[in-house]
CSV table of C-alpha atoms and ligand atoms in Angstrom, one decimal:
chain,number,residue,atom,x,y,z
N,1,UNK,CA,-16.1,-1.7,-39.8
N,2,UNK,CA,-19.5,-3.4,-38.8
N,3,UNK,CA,-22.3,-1.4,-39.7
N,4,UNK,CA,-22.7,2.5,-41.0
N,5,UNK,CA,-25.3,2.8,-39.4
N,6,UNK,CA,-25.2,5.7,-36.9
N,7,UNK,CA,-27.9,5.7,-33.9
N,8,UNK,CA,-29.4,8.4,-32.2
N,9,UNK,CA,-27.0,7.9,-29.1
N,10,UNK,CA,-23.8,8.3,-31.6
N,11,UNK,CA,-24.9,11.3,-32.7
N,12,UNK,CA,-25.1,12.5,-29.5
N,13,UNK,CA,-21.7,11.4,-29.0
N,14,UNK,CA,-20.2,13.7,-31.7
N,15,UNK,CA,-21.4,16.6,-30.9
N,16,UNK,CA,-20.5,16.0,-27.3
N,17,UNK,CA,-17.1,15.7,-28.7
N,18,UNK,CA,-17.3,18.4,-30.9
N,19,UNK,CA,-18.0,20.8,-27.8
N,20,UNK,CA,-14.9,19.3,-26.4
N,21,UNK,CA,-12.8,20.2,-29.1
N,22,UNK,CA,-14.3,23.7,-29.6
N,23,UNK,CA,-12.9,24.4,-25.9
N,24,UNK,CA,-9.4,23.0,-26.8
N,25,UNK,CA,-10.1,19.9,-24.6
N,26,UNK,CA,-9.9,17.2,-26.6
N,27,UNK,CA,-7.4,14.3,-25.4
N,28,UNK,CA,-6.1,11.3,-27.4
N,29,UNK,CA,-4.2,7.9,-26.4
N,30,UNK,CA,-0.1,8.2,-27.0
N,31,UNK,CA,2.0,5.4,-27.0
N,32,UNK,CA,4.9,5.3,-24.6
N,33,UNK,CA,7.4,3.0,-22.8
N,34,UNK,CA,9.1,3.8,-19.6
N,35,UNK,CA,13.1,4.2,-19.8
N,36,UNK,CA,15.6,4.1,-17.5
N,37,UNK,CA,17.2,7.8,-16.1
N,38,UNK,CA,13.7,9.5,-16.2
N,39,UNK,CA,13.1,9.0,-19.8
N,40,UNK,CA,10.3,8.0,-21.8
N,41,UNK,CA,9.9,7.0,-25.1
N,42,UNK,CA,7.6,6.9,-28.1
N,43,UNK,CA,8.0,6.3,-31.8
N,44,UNK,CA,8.9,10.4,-32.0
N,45,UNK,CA,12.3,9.6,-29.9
N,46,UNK,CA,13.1,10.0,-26.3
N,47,UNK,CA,11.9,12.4,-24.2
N,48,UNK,CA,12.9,13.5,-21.0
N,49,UNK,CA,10.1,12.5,-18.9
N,50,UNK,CA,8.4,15.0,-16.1
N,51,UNK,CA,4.6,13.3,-16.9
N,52,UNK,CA,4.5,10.0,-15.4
N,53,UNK,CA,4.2,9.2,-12.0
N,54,UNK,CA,7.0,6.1,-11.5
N,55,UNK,CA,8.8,9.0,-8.5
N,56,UNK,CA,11.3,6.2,-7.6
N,57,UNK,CA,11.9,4.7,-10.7
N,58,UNK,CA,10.8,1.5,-9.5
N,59,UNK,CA,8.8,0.3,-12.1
N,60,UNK,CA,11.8,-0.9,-14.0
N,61,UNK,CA,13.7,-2.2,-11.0
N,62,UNK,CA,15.0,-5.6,-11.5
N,63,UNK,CA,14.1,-6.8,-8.3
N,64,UNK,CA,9.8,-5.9,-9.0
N,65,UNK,CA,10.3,-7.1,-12.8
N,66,UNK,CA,11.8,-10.6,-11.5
N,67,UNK,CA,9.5,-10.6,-8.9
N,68,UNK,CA,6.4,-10.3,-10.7
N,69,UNK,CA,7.9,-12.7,-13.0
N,70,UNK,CA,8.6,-15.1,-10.2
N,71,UNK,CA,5.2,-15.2,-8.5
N,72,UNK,CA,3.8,-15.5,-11.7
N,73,UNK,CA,5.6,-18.6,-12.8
N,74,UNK,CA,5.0,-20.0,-9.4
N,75,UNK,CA,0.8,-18.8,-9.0
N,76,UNK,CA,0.1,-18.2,-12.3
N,77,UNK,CA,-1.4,-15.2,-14.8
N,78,UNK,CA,-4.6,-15.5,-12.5
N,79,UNK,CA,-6.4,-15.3,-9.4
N,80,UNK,CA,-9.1,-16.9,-10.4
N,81,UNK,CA,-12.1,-15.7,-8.7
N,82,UNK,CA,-12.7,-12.7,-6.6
N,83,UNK,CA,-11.8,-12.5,-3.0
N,84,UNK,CA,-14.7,-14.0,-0.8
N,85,UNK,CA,-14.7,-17.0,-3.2
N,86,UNK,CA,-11.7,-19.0,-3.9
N,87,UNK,CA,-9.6,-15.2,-5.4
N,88,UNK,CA,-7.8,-15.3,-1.8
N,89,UNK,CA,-4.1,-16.9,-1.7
N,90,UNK,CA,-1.9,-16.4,1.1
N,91,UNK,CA,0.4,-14.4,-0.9
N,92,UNK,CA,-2.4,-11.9,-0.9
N,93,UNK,CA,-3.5,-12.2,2.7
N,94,UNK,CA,0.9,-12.2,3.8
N,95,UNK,CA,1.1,-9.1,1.4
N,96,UNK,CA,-2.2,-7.3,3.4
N,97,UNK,CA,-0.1,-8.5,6.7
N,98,UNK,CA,3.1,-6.3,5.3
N,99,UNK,CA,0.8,-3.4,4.2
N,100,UNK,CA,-0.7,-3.1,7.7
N,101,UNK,CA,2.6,-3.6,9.1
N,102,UNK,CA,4.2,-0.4,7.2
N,103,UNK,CA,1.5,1.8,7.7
N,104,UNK,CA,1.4,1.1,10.8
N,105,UNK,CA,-2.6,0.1,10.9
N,106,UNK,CA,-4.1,-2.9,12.5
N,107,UNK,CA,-5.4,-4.1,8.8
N,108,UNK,CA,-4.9,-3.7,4.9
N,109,UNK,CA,-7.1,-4.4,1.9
N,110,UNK,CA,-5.7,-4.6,-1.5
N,111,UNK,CA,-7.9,-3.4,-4.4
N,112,UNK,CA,-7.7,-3.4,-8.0
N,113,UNK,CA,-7.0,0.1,-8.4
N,114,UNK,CA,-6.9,4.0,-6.3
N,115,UNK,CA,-9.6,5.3,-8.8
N,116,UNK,CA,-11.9,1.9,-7.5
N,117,UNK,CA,-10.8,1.9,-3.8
N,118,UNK,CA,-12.0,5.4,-3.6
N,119,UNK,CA,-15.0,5.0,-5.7
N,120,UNK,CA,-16.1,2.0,-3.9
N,121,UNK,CA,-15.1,2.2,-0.2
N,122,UNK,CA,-16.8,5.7,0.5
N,123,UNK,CA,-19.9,4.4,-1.3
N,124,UNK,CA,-19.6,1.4,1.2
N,125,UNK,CA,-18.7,3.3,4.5
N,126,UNK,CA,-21.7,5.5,3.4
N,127,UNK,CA,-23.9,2.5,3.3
N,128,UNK,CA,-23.5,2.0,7.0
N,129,UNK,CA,-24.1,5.7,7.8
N,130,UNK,CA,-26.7,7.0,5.0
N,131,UNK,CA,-26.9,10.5,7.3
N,132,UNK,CA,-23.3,10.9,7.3
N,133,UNK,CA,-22.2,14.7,6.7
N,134,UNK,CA,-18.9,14.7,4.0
N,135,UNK,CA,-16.7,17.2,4.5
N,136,UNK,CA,-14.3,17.4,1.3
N,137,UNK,CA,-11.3,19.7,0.4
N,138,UNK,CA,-12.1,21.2,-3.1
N,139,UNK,CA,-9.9,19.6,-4.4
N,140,UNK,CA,-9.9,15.9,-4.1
N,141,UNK,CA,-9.5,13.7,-6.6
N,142,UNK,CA,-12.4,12.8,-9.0
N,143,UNK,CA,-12.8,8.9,-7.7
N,144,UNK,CA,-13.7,10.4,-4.2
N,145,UNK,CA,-16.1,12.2,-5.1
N,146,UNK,CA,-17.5,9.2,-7.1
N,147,UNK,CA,-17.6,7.4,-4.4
N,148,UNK,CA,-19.6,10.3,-2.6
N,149,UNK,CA,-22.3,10.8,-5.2
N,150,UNK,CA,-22.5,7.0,-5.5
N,151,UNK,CA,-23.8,6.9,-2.5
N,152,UNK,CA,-26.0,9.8,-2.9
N,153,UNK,CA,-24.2,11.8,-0.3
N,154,UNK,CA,-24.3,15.3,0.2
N,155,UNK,CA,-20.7,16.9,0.3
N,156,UNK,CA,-20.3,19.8,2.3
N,157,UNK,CA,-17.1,21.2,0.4
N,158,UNK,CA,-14.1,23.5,2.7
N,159,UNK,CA,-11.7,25.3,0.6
N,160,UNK,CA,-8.2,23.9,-0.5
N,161,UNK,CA,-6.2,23.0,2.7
N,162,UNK,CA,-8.2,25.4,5.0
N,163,UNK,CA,-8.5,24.0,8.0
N,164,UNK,CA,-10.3,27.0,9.6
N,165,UNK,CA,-12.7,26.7,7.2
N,166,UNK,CA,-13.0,22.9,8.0
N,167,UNK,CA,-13.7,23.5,12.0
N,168,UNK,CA,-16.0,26.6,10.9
N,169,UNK,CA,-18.3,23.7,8.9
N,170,UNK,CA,-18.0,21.4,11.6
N,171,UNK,CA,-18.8,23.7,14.6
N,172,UNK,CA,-22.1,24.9,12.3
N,173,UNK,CA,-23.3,21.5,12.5
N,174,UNK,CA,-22.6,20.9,15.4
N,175,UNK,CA,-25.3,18.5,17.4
N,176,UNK,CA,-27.3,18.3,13.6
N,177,UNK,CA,-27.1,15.2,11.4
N,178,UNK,CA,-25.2,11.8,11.6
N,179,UNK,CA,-21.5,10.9,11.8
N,180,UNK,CA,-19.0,13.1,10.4
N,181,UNK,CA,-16.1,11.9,7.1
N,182,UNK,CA,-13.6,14.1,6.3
N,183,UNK,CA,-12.1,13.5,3.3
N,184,UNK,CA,-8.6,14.9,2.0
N,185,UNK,CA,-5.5,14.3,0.4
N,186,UNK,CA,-1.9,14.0,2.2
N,187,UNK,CA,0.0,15.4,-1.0
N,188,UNK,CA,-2.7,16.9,-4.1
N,189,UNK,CA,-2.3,15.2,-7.3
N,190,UNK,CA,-2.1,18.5,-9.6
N,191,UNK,CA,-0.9,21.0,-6.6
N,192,UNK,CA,1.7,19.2,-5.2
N,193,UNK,CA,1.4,20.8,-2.1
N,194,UNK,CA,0.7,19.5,1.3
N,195,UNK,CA,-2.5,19.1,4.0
N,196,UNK,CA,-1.8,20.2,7.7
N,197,UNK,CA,-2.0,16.5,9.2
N,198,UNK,CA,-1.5,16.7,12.6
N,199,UNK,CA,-4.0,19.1,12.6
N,200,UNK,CA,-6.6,17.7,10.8
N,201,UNK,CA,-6.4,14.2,12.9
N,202,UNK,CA,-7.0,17.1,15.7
N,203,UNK,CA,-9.9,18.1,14.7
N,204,UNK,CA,-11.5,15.3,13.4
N,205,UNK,CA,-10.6,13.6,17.2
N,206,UNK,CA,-12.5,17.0,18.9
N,207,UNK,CA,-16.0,17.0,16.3
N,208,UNK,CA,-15.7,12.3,16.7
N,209,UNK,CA,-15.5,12.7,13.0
N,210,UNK,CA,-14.1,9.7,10.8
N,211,UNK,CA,-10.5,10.8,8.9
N,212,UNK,CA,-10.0,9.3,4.9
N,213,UNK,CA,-6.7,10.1,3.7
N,214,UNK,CA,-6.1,9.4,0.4
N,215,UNK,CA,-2.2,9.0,0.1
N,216,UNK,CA,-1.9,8.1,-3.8
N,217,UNK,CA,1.2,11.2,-4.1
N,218,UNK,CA,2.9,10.9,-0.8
N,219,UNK,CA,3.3,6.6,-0.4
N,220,UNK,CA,7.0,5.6,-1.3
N,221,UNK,CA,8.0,9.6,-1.6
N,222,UNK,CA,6.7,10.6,2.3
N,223,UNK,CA,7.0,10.1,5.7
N,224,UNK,CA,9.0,7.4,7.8
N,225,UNK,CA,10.7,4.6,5.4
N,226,UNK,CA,8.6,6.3,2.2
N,227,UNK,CA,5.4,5.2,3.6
N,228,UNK,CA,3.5,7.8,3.4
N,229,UNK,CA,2.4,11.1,6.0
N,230,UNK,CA,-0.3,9.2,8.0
N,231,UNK,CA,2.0,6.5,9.1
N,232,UNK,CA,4.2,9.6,11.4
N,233,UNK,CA,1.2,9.9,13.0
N,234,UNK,CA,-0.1,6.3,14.4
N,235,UNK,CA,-3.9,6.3,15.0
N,236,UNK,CA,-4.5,9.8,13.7
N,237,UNK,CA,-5.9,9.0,10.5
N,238,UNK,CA,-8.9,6.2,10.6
N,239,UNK,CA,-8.3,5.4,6.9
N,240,UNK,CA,-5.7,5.7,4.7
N,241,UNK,CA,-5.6,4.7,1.0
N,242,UNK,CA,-2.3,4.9,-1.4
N,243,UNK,CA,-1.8,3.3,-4.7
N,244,UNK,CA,0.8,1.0,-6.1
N,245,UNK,CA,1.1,2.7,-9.4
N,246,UNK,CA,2.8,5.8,-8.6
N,247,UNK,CA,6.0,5.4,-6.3
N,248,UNK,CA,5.8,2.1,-6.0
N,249,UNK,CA,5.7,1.2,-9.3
N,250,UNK,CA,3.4,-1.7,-10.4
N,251,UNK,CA,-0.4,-1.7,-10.3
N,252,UNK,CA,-3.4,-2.1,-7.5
N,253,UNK,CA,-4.2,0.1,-4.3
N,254,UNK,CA,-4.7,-0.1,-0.6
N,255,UNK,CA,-6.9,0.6,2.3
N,256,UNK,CA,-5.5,0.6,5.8
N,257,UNK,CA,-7.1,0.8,9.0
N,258,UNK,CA,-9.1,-0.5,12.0
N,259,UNK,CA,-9.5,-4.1,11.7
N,260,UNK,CA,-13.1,-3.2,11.7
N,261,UNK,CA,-13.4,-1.3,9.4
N,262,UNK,CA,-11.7,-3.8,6.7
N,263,UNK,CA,-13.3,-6.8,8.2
N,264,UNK,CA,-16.8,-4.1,7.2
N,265,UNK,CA,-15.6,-3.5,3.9
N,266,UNK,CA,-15.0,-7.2,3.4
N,267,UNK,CA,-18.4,-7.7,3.9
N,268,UNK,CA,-19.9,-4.5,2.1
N,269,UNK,CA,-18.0,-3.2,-0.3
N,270,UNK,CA,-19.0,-4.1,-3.6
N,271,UNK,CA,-16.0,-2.8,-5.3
N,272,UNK,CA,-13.6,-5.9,-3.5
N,273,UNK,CA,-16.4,-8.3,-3.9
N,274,UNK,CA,-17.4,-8.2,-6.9
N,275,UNK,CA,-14.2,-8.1,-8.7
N,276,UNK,CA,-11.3,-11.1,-9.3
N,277,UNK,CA,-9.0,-10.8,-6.8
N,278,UNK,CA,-5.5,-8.9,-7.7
N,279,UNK,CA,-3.1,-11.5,-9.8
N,280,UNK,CA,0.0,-13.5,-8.4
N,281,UNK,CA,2.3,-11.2,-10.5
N,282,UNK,CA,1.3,-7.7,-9.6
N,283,UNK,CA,1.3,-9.0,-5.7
N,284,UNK,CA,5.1,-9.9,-6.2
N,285,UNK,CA,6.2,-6.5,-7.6
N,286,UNK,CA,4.2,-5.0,-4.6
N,287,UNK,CA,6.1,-7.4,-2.3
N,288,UNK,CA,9.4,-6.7,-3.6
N,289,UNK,CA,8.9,-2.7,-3.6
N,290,UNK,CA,7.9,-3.3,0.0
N,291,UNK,CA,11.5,-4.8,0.4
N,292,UNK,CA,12.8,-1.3,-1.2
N,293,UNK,CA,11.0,1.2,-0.2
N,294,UNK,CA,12.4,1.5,3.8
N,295,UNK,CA,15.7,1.5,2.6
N,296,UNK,CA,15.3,4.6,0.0
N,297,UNK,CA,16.1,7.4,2.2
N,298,UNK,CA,19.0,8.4,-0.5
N,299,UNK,CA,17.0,8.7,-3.5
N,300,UNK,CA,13.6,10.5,-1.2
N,301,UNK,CA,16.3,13.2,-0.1
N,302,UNK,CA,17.8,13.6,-3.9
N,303,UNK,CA,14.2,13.8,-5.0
N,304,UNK,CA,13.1,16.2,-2.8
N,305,UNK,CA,16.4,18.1,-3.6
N,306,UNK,CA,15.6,18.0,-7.6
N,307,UNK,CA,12.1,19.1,-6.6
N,308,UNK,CA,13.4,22.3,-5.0
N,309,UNK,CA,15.6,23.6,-7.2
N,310,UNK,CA,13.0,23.3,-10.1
N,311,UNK,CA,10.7,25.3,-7.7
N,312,UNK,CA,13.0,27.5,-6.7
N,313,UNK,CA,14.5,27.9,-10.5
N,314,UNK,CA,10.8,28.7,-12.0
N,315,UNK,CA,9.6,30.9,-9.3
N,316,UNK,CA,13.1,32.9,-10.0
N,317,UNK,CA,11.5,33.2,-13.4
N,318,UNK,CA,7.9,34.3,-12.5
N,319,UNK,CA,6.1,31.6,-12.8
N,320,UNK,CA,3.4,30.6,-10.0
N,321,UNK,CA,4.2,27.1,-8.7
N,322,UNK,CA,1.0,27.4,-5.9
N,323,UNK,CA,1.5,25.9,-2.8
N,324,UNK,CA,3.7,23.3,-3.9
N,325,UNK,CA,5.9,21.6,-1.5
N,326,UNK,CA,6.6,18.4,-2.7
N,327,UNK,CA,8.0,16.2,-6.0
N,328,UNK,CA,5.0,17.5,-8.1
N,329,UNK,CA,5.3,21.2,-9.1
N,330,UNK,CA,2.6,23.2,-11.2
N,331,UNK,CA,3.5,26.0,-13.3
N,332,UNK,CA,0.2,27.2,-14.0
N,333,UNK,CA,0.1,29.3,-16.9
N,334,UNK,CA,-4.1,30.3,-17.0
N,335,UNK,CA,-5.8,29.5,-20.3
N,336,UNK,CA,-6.0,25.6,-21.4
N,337,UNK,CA,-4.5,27.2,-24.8
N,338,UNK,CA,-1.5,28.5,-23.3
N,339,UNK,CA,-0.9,25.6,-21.0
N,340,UNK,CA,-1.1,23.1,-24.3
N,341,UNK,CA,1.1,25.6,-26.4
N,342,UNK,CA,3.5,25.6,-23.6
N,343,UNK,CA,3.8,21.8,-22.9
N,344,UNK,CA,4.1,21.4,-27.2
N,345,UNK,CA,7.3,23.8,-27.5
N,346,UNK,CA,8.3,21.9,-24.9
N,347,UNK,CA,7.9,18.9,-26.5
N,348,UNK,CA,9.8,19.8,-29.5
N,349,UNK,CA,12.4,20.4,-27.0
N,350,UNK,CA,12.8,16.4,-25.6
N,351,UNK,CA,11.0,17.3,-22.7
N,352,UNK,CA,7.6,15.9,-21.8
N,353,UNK,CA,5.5,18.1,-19.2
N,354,UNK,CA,1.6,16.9,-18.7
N,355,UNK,CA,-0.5,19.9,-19.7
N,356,UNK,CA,-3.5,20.0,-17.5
N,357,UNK,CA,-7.0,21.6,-18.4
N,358,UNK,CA,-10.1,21.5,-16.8
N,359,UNK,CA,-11.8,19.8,-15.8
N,360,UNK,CA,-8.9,18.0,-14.1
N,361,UNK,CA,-8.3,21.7,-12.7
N,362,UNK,CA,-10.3,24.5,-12.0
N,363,UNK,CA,-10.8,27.1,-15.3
N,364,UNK,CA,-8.3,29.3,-15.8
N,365,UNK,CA,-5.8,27.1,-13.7
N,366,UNK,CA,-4.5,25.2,-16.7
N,367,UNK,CA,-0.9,24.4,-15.8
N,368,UNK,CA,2.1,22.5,-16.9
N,369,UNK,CA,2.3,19.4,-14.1
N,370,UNK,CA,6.0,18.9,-13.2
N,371,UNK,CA,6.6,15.9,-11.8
N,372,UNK,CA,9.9,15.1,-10.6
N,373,UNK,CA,11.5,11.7,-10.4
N,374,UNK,CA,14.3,10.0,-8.3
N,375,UNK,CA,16.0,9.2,-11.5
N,376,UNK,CA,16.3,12.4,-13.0
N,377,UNK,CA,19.9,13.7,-12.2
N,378,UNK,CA,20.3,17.9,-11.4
N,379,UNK,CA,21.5,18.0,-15.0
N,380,UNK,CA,18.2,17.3,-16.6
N,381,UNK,CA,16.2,19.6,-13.8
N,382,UNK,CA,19.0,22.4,-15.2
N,383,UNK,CA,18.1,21.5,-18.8
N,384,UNK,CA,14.5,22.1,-18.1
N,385,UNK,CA,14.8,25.0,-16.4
N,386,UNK,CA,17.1,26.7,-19.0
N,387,UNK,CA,14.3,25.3,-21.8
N,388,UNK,CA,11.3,26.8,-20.1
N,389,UNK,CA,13.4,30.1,-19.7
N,390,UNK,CA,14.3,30.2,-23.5
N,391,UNK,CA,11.0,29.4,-24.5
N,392,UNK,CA,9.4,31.9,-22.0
N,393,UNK,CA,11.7,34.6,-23.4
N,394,UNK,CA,9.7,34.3,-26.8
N,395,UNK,CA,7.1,37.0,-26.6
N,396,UNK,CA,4.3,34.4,-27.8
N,397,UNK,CA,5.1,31.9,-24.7
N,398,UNK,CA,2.9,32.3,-21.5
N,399,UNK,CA,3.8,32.5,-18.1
L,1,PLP,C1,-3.8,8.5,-9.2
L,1,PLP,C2,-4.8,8.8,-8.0
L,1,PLP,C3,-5.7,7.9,-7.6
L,1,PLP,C4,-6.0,6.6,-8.5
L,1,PLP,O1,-5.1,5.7,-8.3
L,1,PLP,P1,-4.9,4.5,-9.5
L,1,PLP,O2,-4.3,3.4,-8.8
L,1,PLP,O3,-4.1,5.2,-10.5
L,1,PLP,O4,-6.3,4.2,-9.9
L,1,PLP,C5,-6.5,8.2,-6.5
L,1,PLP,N1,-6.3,9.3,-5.8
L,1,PLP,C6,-5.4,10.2,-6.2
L,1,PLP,C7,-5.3,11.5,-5.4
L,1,PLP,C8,-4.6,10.0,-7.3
L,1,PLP,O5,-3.8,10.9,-7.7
């Protein structure tokens, strides 16, 4: 404790978290380790794990682990300074080479993170083009449209994955305003379902307008060799960001594109200037899980397998999985009470399942988030099939 004294701004705090809690939103920091077989654990036991976001299992790999360990012992803890300084090594500049070289793009960038890629790129492509016109599916992640309103952009939002809507938008302005972004998701983080690709690079081609894909769900889980929807589509999408820290289990994030447009963010974008250049260790787990991930084609299929039978087992049992098409299956249940009652019983259970409230999702949306994993065997799908269909048979369980 330093002082007692409370200021005027922490009592502002409080009752911004009382409000919080009086809507059943309130959200603390739990402690747990990855396991091997799609388990986590905590100091409550070991769970069954369908939270976390590690869809390959590769974060304990032994070949990313020694990695990491490797480059560290060789470059150090540190990069030292940020990128346009003296933060550039070549293993950063070889790994931006491979990145390019699986998506298929002339160029790569790494960044510290997909939340600050997206926050900082769009403010910096907006920079360029202050009359852009945004078009954004409703729902995109939360660091895209950070990026947006940092820039002071106006978004011009078309309902979830309707591409009608899109071209209706587009068509309205046509002739009006500046360049045209259109921003979307290849897989949606809390829908797991899937945006019409080849279509959308075929309409952003007719209106000239510029394509962002964020690929944060679908790297290492989709498309050819695991790397991601945009890259069965060469030159359709003008720029594609993914994340390290979901399939390809380590940290950090990409951009890949046009070697214009990197060799522009390089030079305007705040967000990888301004920042200390990704360390030696987290490049070698990326490195090694780029020696993986084309040769995964076994455990994509099994995952993908998993996935269906968990869809195809909950819808048998009423529940309303959306549109979802891919590893990540909501079971949306309505009220945030019922989604955080459901996700507790199963809980008690062994079996972790991410309740999700707004404002991640739109109110009365609050789901369970399902995310399946290349480790998880059909055994544990079954067993959390036959728990959710025990627990929804008690009359106070939602669904
Ligand atoms: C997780 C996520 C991000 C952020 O990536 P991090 O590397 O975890 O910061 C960006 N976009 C989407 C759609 C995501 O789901």
């Amino acid at each position: 404790m330093t002082s007692a004294r409370a200021s005027s701004l922490a009592s502002s705090l409080a009752r911004a978290l009382g409000r919080i809690d009086r809507r059943d939103e309130r959200r603390r920091l739990r402690p747990f380790a990855l396991a091997p077989g799609g388990r986590l654990r905590s100091d409550a036991g070991e769970f069954l794990d369908f939270s976390s976001n590690d869809y390959l299992g590769l974060s304990l790999h032994p070949l990313l682990v020694e990695r990491a360990c490797e480059w560290t012992r060789r470059h150090g803890a540190g990069a030292g300074a940020s990128r346009l300084v003296t933060g550039t090594s070549a293993p950063h500049l070889a790994v931006e080479a491979r990145l390019a070289a699986f998506k298929g793009t002339e160029a790569a960038l790494l960044f510290a993170s997909g939340w600050q890629a997206n926050a900082a790129v769009l403010a910096a492509l907006l920079k360029a083009a202050p009359d852009a016109v945004v078009l954004t599916d409703r729902l995109i992640h939360a660091s895209l449209h950070h990026g947006i309103a940092a820039a002071g952009a106006r978004q011009v939002r078309f309902r979830h994955n309707d591409l009608d809507h899109l071209e209706a938008l587009l068509a309205a302005r046509e002739g009006r305003g500046g360049p045209r972004i259109i921003v979307t998701e290849s897989v949606f983080s809390m829908d797991g379902d899937v945006a019409d690709l080849p279509r959308l690079a075929g309409i952003a081609r007719a209106h000239d307008a510029f394509l962002y894909l964020d690929e944060a769900h679908a790297t290492g889980v989709l498309g050819p060799g695991g790397a991601g929807l945009s890259a069965a589509l060469p030159g359709g999408v003008d720029l594609v960001m993914g994340t390290f820290s979901k399939a390809m289990g380590s940290f950090g994030a990409y951009v890949a594109g046009s070697r214009l447009l990197c060799d522009y963010l390089v030079n305007a974008c705040g967000g990888l200037i301004f920042t200390t250049a990704p360390p030696p260790g987290v490049l070698g787990a990326i490195d090694a899980a780029l020696d993986l991930l084309p040769g995964m084609d076994a455990e994509r299929a099994h995952l993908a397998h998993i996935a269906g039978h968990v869809r195809d087992g909950l819808r048998a049992m009423g529940f309303d999985t959306g549109a979802s098409a891919t590893q990540i299956i909501p079971a949306i249940v309505g009220a945030a009470g019922d989604a955080l009652a459901l996700a507790a019983r199963l809980e008690e259970e062994g079996i972790l399942a991410a309740a999700i409230r707004p404002p991640t999702v739109p109110a009365g949306s609050s789901r369970l988030r399902l995310a399946l994993r290349a480790p998880h065997a059909m055994a544990d799908a079954d067993r959390l099939l036959a728990t959710l269909a025990r627990l929804r048979g008690r009359a106070s369980c939602p669904a």
